[in-house]
PDB file of C-alpha atoms in Angstrom:
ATOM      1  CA  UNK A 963      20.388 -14.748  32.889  1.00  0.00           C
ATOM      2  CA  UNK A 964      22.324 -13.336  30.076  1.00  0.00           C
ATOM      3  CA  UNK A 965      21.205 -14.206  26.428  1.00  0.00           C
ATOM      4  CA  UNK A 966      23.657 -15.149  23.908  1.00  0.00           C
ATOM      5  CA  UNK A 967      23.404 -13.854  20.221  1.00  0.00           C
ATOM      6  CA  UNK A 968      23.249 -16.817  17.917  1.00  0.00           C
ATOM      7  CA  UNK A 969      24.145 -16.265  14.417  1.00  0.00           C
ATOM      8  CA  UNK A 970      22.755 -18.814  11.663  1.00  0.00           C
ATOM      9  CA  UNK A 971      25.070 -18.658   8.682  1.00  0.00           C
ATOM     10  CA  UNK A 972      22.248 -18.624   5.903  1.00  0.00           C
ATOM     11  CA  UNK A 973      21.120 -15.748   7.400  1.00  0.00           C
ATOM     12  CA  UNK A 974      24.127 -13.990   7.841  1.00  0.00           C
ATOM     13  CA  UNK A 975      25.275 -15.107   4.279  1.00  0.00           C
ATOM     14  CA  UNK A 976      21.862 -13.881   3.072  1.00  0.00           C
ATOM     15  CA  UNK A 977      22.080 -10.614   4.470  1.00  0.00           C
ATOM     16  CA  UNK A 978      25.755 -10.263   2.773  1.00  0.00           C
ATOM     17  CA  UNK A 979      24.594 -11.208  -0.487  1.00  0.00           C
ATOM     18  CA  UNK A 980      21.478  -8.448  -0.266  1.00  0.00           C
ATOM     19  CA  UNK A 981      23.791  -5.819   0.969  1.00  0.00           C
ATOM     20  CA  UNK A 982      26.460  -6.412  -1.921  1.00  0.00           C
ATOM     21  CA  UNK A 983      23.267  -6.714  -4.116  1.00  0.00           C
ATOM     22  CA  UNK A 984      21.741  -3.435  -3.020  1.00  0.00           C
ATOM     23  CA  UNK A 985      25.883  -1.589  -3.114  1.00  0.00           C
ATOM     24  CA  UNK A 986      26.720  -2.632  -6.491  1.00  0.00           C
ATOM     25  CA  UNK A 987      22.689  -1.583  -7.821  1.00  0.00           C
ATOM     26  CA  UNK A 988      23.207   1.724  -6.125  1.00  0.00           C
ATOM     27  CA  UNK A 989      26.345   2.565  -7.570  1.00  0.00           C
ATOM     28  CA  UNK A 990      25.212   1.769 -11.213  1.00  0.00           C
ATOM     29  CA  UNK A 991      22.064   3.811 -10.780  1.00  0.00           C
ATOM     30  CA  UNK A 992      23.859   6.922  -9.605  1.00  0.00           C
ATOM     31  CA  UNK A 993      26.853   7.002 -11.695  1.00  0.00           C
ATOM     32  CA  UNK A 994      23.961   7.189 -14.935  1.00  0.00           C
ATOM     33  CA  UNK A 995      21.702  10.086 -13.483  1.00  0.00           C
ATOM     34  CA  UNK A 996      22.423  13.026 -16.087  1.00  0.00           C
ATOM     35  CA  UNK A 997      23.675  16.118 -14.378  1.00  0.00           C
ATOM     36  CA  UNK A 998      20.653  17.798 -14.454  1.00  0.00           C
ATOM     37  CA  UNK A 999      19.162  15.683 -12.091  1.00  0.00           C
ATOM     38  CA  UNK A1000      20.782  15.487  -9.456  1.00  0.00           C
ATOM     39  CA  UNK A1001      19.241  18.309  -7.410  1.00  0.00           C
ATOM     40  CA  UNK A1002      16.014  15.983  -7.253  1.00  0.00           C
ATOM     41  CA  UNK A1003      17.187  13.110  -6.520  1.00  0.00           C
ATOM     42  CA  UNK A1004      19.513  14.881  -3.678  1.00  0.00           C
ATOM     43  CA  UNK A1005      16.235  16.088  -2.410  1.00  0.00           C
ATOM     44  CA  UNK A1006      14.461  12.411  -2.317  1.00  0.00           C
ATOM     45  CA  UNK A1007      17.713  11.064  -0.584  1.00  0.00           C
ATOM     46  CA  UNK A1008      17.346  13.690   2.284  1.00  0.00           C
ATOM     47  CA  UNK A1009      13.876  12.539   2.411  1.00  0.00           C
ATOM     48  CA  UNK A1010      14.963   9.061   2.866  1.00  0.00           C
ATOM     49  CA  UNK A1011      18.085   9.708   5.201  1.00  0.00           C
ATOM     50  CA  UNK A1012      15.380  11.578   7.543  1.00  0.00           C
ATOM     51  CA  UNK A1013      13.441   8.547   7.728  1.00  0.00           C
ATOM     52  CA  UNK A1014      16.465   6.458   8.855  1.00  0.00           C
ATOM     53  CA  UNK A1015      17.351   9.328  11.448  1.00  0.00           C
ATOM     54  CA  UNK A1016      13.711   8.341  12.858  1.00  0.00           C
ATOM     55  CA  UNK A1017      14.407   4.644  12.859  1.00  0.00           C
ATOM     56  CA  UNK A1018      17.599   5.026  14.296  1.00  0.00           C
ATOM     57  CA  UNK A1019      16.531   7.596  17.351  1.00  0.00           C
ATOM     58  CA  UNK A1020      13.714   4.405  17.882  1.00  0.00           C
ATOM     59  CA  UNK A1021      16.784   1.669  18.078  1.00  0.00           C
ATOM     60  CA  UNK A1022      19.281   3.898  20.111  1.00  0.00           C
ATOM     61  CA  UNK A1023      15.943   5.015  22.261  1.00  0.00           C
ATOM     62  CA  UNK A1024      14.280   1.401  22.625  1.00  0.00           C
ATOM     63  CA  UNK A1025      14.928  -0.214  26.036  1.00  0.00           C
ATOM     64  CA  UNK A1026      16.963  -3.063  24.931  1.00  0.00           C
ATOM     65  CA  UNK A1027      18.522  -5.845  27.167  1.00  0.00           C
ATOM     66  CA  UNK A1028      22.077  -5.803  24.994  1.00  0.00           C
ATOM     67  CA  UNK A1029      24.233  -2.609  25.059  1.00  0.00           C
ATOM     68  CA  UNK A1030      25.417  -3.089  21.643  1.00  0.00           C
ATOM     69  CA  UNK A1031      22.386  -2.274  20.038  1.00  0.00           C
ATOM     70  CA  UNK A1032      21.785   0.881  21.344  1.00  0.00           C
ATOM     71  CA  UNK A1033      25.729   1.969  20.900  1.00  0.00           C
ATOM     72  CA  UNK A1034      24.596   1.072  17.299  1.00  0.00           C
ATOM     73  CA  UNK A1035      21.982   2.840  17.417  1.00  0.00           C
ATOM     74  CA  UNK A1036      23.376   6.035  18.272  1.00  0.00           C
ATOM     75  CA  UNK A1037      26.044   5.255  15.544  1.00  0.00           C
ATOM     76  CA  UNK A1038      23.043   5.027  13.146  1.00  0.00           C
ATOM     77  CA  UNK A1039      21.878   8.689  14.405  1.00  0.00           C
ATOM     78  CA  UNK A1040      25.062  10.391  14.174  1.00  0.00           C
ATOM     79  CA  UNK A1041      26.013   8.845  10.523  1.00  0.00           C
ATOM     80  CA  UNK A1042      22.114   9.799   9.521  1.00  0.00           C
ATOM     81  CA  UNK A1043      22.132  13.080  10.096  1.00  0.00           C
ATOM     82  CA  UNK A1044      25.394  13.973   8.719  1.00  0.00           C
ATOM     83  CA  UNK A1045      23.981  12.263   5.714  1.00  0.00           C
ATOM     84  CA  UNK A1046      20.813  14.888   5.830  1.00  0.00           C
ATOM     85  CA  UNK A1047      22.917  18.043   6.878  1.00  0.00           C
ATOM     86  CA  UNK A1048      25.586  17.209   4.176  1.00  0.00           C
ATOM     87  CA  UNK A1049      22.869  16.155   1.620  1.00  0.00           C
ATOM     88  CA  UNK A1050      21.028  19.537   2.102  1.00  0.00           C
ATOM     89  CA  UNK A1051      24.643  21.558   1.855  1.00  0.00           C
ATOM     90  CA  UNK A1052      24.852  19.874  -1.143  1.00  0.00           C
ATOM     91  CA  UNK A1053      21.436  20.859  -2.531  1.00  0.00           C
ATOM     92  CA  UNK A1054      21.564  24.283  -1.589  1.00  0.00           C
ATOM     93  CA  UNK A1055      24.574  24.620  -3.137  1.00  0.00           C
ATOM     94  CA  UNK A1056      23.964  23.101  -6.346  1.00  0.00           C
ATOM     95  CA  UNK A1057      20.515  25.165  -6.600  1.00  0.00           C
ATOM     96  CA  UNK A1058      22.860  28.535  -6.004  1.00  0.00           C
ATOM     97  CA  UNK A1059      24.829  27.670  -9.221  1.00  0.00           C
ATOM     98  CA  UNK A1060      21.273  27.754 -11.172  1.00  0.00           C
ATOM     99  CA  UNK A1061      20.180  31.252  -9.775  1.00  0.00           C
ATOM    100  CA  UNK A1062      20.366  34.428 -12.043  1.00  0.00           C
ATOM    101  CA  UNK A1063      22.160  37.413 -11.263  1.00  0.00           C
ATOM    102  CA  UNK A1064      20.333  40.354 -11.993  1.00  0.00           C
ATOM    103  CA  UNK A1065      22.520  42.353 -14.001  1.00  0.00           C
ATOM    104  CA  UNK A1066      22.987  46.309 -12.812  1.00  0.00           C
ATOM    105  CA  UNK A1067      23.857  49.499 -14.451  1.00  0.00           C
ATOM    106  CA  UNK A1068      27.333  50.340 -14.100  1.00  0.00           C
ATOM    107  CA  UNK A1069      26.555  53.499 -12.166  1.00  0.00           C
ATOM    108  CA  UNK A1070      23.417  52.359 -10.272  1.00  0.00           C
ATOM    109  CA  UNK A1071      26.458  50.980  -7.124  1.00  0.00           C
ATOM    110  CA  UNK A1072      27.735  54.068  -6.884  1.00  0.00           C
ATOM    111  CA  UNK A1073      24.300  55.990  -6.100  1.00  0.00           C
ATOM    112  CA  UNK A1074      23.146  53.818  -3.525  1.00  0.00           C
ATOM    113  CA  UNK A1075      25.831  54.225  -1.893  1.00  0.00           C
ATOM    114  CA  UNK A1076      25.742  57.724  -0.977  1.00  0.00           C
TER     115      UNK A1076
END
């Protein structure tokens, strides 16, 4: 016997109203972090993204009895980890700009290499 998904309304509306809640939050908080900090807080959002990656590999993994929870679930994987690759890109790239060159003689190139 097949189940059928039954939506309640208040729920759903609920669940709306958190997610735009939780958007529009997000988006204030990260367009007022100072420059400077953004390599941290890149770093605590790979942290996080890695825990969804876990959470998701549980959903897409669990034995469920509708197929549209694990197809979700294996969206949730997918869109995790390029969230984790692309947020460690990111930080390795911004920590490169803050990196010193050590500055060399002139001449000291052309010794070494012969």
């Amino acid at each position: 016997m097949e189940q059928q998904l039954v939506f309640d309304p208040r729920v759903l509306m609920a669940s709306l109203y958190v997610f735009a809640l939780a958007a529009f939050l997000g988006y204030q908080i990260i367009s007022r972090v100072p420059p400077l900090l953004h390599t941290p807080l890149m770093s605590a959002t790979n942290a996080l993204s890695a825990i969804s990656v876990v959470g998701a590999l549980v959903m897409a993994g669990r034995e469920n009895h509708h197929e549209v929870s694990t197809w979700l679930g294996f969206i949730a994987v997918i869109s995790a980890s390029i969230n984790v690759i692309g947020g460690f890109l990111i930080t390795d790239r911004m920590l490169k700009m803050f990196k010193r060159e050590v500055p060399t003689k002139p001449g000291a190139r052309k010794r070494s290499a012969k």
